[in-house]
Coordinates of N, CA and C in Angstrom, one line a residue:
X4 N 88.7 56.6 -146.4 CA 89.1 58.0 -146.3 C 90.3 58.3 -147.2
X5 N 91.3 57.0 -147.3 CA 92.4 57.5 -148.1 C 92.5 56.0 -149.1
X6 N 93.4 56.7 -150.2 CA 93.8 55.0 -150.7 C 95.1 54.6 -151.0
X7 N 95.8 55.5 -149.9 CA 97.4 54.9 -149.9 C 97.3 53.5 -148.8
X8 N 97.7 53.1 -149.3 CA 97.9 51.6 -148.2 C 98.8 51.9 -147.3
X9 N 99.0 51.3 -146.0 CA 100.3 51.5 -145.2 C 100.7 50.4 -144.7
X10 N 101.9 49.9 -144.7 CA 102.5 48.7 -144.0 C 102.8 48.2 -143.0
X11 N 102.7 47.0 -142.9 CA 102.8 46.4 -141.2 C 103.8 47.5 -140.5
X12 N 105.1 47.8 -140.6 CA 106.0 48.6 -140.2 C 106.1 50.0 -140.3
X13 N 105.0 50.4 -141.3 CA 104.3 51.9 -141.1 C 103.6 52.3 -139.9
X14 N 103.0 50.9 -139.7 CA 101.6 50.9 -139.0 C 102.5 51.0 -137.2
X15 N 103.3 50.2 -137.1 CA 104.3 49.9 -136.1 C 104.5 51.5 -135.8
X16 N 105.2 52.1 -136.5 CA 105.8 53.4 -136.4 C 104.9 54.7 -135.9
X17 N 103.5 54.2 -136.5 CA 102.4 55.4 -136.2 C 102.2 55.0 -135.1
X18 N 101.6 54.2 -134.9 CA 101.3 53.4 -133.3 C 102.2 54.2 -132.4
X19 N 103.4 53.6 -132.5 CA 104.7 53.7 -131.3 C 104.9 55.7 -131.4
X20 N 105.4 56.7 -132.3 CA 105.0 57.9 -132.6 C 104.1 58.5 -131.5
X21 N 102.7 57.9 -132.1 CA 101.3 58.4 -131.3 C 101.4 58.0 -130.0
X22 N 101.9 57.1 -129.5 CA 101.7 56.6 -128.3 C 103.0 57.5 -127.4
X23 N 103.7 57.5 -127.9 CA 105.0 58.3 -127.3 C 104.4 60.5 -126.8
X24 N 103.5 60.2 -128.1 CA 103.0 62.0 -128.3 C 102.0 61.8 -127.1
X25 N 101.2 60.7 -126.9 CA 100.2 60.5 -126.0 C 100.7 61.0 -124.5
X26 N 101.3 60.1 -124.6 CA 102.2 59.7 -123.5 C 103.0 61.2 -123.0
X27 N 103.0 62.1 -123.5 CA 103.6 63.7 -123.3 C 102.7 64.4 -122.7
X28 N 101.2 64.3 -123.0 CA 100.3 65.1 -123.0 C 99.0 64.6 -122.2
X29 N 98.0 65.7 -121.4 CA 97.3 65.1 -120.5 C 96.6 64.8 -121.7
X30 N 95.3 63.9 -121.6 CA 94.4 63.5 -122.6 C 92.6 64.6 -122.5
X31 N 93.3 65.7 -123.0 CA 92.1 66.4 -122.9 C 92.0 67.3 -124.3
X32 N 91.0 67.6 -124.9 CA 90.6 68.3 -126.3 C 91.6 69.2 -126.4
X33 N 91.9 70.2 -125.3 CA 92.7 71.9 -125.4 C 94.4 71.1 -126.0
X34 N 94.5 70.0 -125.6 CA 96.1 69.3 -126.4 C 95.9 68.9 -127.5
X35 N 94.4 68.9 -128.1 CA 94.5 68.0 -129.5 C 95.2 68.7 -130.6
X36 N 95.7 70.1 -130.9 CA 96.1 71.0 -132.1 C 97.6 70.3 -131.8
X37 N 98.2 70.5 -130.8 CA 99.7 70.4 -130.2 C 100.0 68.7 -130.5
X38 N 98.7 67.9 -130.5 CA 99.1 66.3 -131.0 C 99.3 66.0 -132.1
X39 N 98.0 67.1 -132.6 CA 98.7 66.9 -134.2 C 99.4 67.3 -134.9
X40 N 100.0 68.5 -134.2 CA 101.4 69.2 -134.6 C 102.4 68.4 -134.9
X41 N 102.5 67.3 -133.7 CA 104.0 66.7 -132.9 C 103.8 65.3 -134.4
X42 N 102.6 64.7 -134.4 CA 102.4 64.3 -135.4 C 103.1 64.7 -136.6
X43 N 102.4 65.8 -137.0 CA 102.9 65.9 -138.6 C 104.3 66.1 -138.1
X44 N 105.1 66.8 -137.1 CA 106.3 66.6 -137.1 C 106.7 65.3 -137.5
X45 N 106.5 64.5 -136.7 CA 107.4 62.9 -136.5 C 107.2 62.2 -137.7
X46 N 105.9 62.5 -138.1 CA 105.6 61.7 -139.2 C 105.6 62.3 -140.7
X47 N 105.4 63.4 -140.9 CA 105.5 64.3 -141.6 C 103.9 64.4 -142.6
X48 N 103.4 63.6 -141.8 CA 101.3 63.7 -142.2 C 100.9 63.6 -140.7
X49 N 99.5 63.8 -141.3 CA 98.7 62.9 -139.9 C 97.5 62.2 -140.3
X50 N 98.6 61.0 -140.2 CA 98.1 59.8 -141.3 C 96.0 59.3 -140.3
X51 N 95.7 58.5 -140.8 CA 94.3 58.0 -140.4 C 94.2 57.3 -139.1
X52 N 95.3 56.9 -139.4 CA 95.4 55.8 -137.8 C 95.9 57.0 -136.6
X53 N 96.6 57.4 -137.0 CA 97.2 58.4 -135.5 C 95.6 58.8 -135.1
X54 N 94.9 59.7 -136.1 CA 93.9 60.1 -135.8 C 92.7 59.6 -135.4
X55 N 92.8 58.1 -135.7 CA 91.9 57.5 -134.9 C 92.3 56.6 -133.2
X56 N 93.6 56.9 -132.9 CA 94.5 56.4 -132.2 C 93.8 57.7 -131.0
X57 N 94.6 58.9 -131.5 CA 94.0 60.2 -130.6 C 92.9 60.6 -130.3
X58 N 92.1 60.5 -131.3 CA 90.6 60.3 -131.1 C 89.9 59.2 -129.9
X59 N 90.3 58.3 -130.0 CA 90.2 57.6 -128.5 C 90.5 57.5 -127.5
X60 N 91.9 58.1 -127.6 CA 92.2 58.0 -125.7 C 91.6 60.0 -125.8
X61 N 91.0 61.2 -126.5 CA 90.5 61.9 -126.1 C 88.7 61.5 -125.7
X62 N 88.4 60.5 -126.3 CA 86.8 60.0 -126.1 C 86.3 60.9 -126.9
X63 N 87.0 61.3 -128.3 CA 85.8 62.1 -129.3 C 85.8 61.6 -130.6
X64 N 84.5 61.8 -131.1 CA 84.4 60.9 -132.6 C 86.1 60.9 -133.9
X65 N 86.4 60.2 -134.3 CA 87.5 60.3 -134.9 C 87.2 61.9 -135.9
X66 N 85.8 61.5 -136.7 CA 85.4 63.1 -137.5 C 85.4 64.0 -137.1
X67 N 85.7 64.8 -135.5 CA 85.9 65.5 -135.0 C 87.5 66.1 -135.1
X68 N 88.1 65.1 -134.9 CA 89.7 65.1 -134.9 C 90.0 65.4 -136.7
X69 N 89.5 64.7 -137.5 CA 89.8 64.8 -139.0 C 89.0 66.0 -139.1
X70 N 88.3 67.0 -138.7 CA 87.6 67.9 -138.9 C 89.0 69.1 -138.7
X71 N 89.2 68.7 -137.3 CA 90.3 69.3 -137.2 C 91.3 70.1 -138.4
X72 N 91.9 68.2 -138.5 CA 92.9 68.1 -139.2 C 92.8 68.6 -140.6
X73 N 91.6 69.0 -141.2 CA 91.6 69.7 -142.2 C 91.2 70.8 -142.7
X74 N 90.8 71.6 -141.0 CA 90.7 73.1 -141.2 C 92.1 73.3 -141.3
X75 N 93.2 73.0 -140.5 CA 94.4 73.6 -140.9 C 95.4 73.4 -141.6
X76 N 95.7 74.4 -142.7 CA 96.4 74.4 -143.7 C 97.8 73.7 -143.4
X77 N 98.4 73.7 -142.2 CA 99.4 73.5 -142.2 C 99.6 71.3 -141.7
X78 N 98.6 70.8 -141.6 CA 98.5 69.7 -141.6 C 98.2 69.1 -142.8
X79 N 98.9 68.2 -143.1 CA 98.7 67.1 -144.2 C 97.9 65.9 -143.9
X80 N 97.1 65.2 -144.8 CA 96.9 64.3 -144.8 C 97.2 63.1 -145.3
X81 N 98.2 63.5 -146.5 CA 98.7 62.6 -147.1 C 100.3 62.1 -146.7
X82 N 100.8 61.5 -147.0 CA 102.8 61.7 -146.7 C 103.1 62.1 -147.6
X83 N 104.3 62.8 -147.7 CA 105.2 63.8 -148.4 C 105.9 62.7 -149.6
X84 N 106.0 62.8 -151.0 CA 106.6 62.3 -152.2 C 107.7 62.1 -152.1
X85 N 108.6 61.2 -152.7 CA 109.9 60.9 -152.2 C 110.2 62.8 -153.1
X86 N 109.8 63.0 -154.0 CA 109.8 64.6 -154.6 C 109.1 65.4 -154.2
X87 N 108.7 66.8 -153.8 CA 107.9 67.1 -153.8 C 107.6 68.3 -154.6
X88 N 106.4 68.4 -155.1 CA 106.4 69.3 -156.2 C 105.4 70.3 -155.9
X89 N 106.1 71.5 -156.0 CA 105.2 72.9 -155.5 C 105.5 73.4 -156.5
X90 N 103.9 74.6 -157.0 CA 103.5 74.8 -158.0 C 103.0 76.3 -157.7
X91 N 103.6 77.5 -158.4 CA 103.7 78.7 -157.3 C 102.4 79.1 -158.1
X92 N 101.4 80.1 -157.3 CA 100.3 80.3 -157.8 C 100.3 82.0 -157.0
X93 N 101.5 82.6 -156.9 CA 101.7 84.3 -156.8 C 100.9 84.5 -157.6
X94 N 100.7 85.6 -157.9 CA 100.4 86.9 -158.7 C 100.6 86.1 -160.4
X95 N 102.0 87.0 -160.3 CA 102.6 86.4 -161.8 C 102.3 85.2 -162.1
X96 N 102.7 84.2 -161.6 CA 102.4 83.1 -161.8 C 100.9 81.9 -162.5
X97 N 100.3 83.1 -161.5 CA 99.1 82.7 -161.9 C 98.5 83.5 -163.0
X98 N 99.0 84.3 -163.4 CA 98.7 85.3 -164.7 C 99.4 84.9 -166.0
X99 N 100.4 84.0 -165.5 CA 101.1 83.2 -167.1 C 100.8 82.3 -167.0
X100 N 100.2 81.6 -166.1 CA 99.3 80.3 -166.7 C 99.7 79.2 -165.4
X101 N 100.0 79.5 -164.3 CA 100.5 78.4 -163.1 C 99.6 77.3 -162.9
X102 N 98.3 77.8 -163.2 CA 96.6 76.8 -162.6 C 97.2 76.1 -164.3
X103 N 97.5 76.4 -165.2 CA 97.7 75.4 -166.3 C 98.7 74.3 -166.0
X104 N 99.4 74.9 -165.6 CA 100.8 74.2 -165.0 C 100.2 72.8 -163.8
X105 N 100.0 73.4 -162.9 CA 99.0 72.6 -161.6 C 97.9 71.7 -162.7
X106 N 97.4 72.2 -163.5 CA 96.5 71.1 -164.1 C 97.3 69.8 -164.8
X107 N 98.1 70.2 -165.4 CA 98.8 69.3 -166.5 C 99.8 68.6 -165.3
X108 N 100.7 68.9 -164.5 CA 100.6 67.7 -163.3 C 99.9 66.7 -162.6
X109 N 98.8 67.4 -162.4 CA 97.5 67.0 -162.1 C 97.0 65.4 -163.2
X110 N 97.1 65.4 -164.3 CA 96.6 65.0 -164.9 C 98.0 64.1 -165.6
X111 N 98.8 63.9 -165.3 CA 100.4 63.3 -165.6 C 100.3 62.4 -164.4
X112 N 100.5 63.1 -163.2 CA 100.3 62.4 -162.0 C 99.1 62.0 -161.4
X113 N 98.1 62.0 -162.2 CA 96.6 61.3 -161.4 C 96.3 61.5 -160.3
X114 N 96.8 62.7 -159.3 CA 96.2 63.0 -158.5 C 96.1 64.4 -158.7
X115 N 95.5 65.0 -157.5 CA 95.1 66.5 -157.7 C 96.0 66.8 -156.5
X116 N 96.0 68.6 -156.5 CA 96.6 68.8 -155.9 C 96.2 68.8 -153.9
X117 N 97.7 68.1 -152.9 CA 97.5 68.1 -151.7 C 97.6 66.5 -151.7
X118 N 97.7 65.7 -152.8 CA 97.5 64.4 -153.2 C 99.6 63.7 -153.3
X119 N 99.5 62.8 -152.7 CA 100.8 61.7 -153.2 C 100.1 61.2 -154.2
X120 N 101.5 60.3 -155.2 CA 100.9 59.6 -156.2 C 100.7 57.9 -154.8
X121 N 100.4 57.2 -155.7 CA 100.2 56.0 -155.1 C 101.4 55.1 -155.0
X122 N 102.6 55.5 -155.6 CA 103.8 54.7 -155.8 C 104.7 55.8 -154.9
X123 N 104.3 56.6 -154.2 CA 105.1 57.9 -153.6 C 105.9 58.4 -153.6
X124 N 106.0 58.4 -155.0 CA 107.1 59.1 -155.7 C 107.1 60.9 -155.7
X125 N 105.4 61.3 -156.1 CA 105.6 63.1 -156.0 C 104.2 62.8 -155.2
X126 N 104.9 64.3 -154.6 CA 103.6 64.7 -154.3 C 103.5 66.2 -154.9
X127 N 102.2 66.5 -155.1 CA 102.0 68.0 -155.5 C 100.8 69.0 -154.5
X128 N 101.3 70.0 -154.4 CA 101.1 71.5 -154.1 C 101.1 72.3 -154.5
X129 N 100.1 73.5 -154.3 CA 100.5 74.4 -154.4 C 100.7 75.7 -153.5
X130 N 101.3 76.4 -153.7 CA 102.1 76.9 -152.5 C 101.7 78.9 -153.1
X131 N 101.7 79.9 -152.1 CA 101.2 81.0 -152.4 C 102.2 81.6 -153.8
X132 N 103.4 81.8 -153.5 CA 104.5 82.7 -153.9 C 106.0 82.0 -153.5
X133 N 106.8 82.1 -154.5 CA 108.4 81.6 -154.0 C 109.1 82.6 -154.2
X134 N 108.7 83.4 -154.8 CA 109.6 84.3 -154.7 C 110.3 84.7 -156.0
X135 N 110.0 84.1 -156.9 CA 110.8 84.4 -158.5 C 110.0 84.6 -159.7
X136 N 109.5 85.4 -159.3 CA 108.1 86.1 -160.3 C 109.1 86.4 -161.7
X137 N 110.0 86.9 -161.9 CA 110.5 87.3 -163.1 C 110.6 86.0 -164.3
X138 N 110.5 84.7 -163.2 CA 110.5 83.5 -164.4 C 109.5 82.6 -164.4
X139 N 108.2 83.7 -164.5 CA 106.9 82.9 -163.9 C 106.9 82.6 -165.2
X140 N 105.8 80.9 -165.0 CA 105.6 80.4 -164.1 C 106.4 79.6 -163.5
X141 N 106.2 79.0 -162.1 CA 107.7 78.9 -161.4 C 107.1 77.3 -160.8
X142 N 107.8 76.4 -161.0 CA 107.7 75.1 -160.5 C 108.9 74.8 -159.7
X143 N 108.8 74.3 -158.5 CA 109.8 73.9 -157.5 C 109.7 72.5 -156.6
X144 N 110.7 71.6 -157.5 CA 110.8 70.1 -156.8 C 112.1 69.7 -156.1
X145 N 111.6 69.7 -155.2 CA 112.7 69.7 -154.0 C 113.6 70.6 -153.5
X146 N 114.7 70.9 -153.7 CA 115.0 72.2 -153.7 C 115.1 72.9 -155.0
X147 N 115.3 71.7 -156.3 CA 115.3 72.5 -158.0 C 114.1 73.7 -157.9
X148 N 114.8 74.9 -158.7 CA 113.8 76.1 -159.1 C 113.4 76.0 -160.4
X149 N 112.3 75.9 -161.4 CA 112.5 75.8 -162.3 C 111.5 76.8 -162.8
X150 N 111.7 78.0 -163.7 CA 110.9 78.7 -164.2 C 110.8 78.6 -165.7
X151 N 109.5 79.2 -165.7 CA 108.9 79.6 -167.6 C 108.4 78.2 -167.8
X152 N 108.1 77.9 -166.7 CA 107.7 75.9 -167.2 C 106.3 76.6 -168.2
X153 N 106.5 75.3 -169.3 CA 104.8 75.3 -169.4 C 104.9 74.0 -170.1
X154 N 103.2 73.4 -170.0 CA 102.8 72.3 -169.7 C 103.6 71.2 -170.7
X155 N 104.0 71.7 -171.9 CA 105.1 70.4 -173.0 C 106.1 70.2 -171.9
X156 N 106.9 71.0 -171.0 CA 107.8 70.6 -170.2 C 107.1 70.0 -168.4
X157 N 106.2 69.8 -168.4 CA 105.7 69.1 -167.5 C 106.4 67.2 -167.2
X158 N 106.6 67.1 -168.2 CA 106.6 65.0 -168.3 C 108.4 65.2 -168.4
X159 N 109.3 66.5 -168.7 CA 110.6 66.6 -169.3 C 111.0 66.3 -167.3
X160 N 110.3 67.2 -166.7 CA 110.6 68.1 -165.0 C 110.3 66.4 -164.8
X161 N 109.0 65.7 -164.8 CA 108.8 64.2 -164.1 C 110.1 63.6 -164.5
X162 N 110.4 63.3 -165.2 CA 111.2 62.5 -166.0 C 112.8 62.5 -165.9
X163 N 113.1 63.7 -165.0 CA 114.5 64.1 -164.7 C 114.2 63.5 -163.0
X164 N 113.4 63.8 -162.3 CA 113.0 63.0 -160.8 C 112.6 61.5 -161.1
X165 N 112.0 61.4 -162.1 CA 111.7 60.0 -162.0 C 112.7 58.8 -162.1
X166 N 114.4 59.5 -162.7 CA 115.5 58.8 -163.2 C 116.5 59.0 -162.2
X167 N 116.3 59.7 -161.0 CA 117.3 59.4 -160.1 C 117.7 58.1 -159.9
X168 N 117.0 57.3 -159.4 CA 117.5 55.7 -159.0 C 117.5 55.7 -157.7
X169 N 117.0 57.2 -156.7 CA 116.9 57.0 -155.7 C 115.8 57.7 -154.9
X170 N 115.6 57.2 -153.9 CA 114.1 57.8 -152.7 C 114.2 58.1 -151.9
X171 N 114.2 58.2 -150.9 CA 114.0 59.4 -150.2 C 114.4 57.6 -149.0
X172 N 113.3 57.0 -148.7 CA 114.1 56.1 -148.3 C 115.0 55.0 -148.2
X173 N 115.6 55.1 -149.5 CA 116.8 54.4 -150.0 C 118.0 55.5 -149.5
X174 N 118.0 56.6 -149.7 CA 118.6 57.8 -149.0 C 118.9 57.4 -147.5
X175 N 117.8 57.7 -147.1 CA 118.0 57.7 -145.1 C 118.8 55.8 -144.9
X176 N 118.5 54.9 -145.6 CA 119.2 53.6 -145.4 C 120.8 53.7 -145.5
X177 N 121.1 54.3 -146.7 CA 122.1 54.7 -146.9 C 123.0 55.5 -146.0
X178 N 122.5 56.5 -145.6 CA 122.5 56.9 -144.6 C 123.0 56.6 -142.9
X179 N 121.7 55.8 -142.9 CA 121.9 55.3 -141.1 C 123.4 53.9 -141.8
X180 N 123.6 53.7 -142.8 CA 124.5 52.5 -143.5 C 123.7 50.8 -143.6
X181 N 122.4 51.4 -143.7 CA 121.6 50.2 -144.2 C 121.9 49.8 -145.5
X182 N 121.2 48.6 -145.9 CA 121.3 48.4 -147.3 C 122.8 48.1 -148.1
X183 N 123.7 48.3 -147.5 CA 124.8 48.2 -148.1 C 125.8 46.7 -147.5
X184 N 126.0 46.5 -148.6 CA 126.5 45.0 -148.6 C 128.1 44.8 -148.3

């Protein structure tokens, strides 16, 4: 279904997560929207295992549950890019060339959009409107706004995220005061 790998200690996390979300709620279908809410909360997707995890203590086919999970817009399937890159497809936007923009990421980062790369570094989206039509087209990674992109400045926008030196989980280590010697 997917081809991100996940790690023993991923795998740990989803488990323990889902079982805790379980553990809140009676085990009947009318709670399955509210599991995979608490889901995408905790986890910030609703990765394949949760889904097959919930899927069994409700007694319904996992495809049932991923059917779910992909009529609603507001559930992911994938995990969020240590970047994430939204790609405004308003009005304006999409009239100076945004679907050009969304393509030529698309094709930089080998995935399409709704997709992490495989090193989870970006992910890409696209998102209705941000709100700054005057500098369409409008690309937005992380909180950066960046308008009038067009596609020669696609690899310039990768290339300024790709040189941080940091991720998103080197961040939270940092953070909780991991990692530091």
């Amino acid at each position: 279904m997917f081809d991100l790998e996940l790690s023993a200690e991923e795998k740990e996390v989803i488990i323990s997560q889902v079982s805790e979300i379980l553990g809140q709620h009676k085990h009947n279908c009318e709670n399955l929207v509210p599991m995979l809410q608490e889901v995408q909360q905790k986890l910030g997707y609703v990765p394949e295992l949760a889904m097959e995890i919930i899927a069994d203590a409700l007694g319904v086919p996992a495809v049932s549950v991923y059917g779910i999970v992909t009529f609603y817009n507001q559930l992911r399937l994938n995990p969020p890019g240590d970047h994430e890159i939204k790609v405004c497809m308003g009005t304006a936007c999409h009239m100076i060339g945004g679907q050009i923009i969304l393509d030529s990421f698309e094709r930089r980062l080998e995935i399409v959009e709704g997709e992490t790369t495989l090193d989870r570094k970006f992910s890409l989206e696209r998102v209705a409107c941000v709100g700054c039509c005057a500098i369409a087209p409008v690309v937005v990674v992380d909180d950066y706004v960046d308008g009038k992109v067009t596609p020669t400045r696609v690899d310039g926008i990768l290339l300024a995220f790709e040189n941080t030196g940091k991720d998103k989980k080197q961040e939270q280590q940092e953070e909780k005061g991991e990692g530091q010697e």
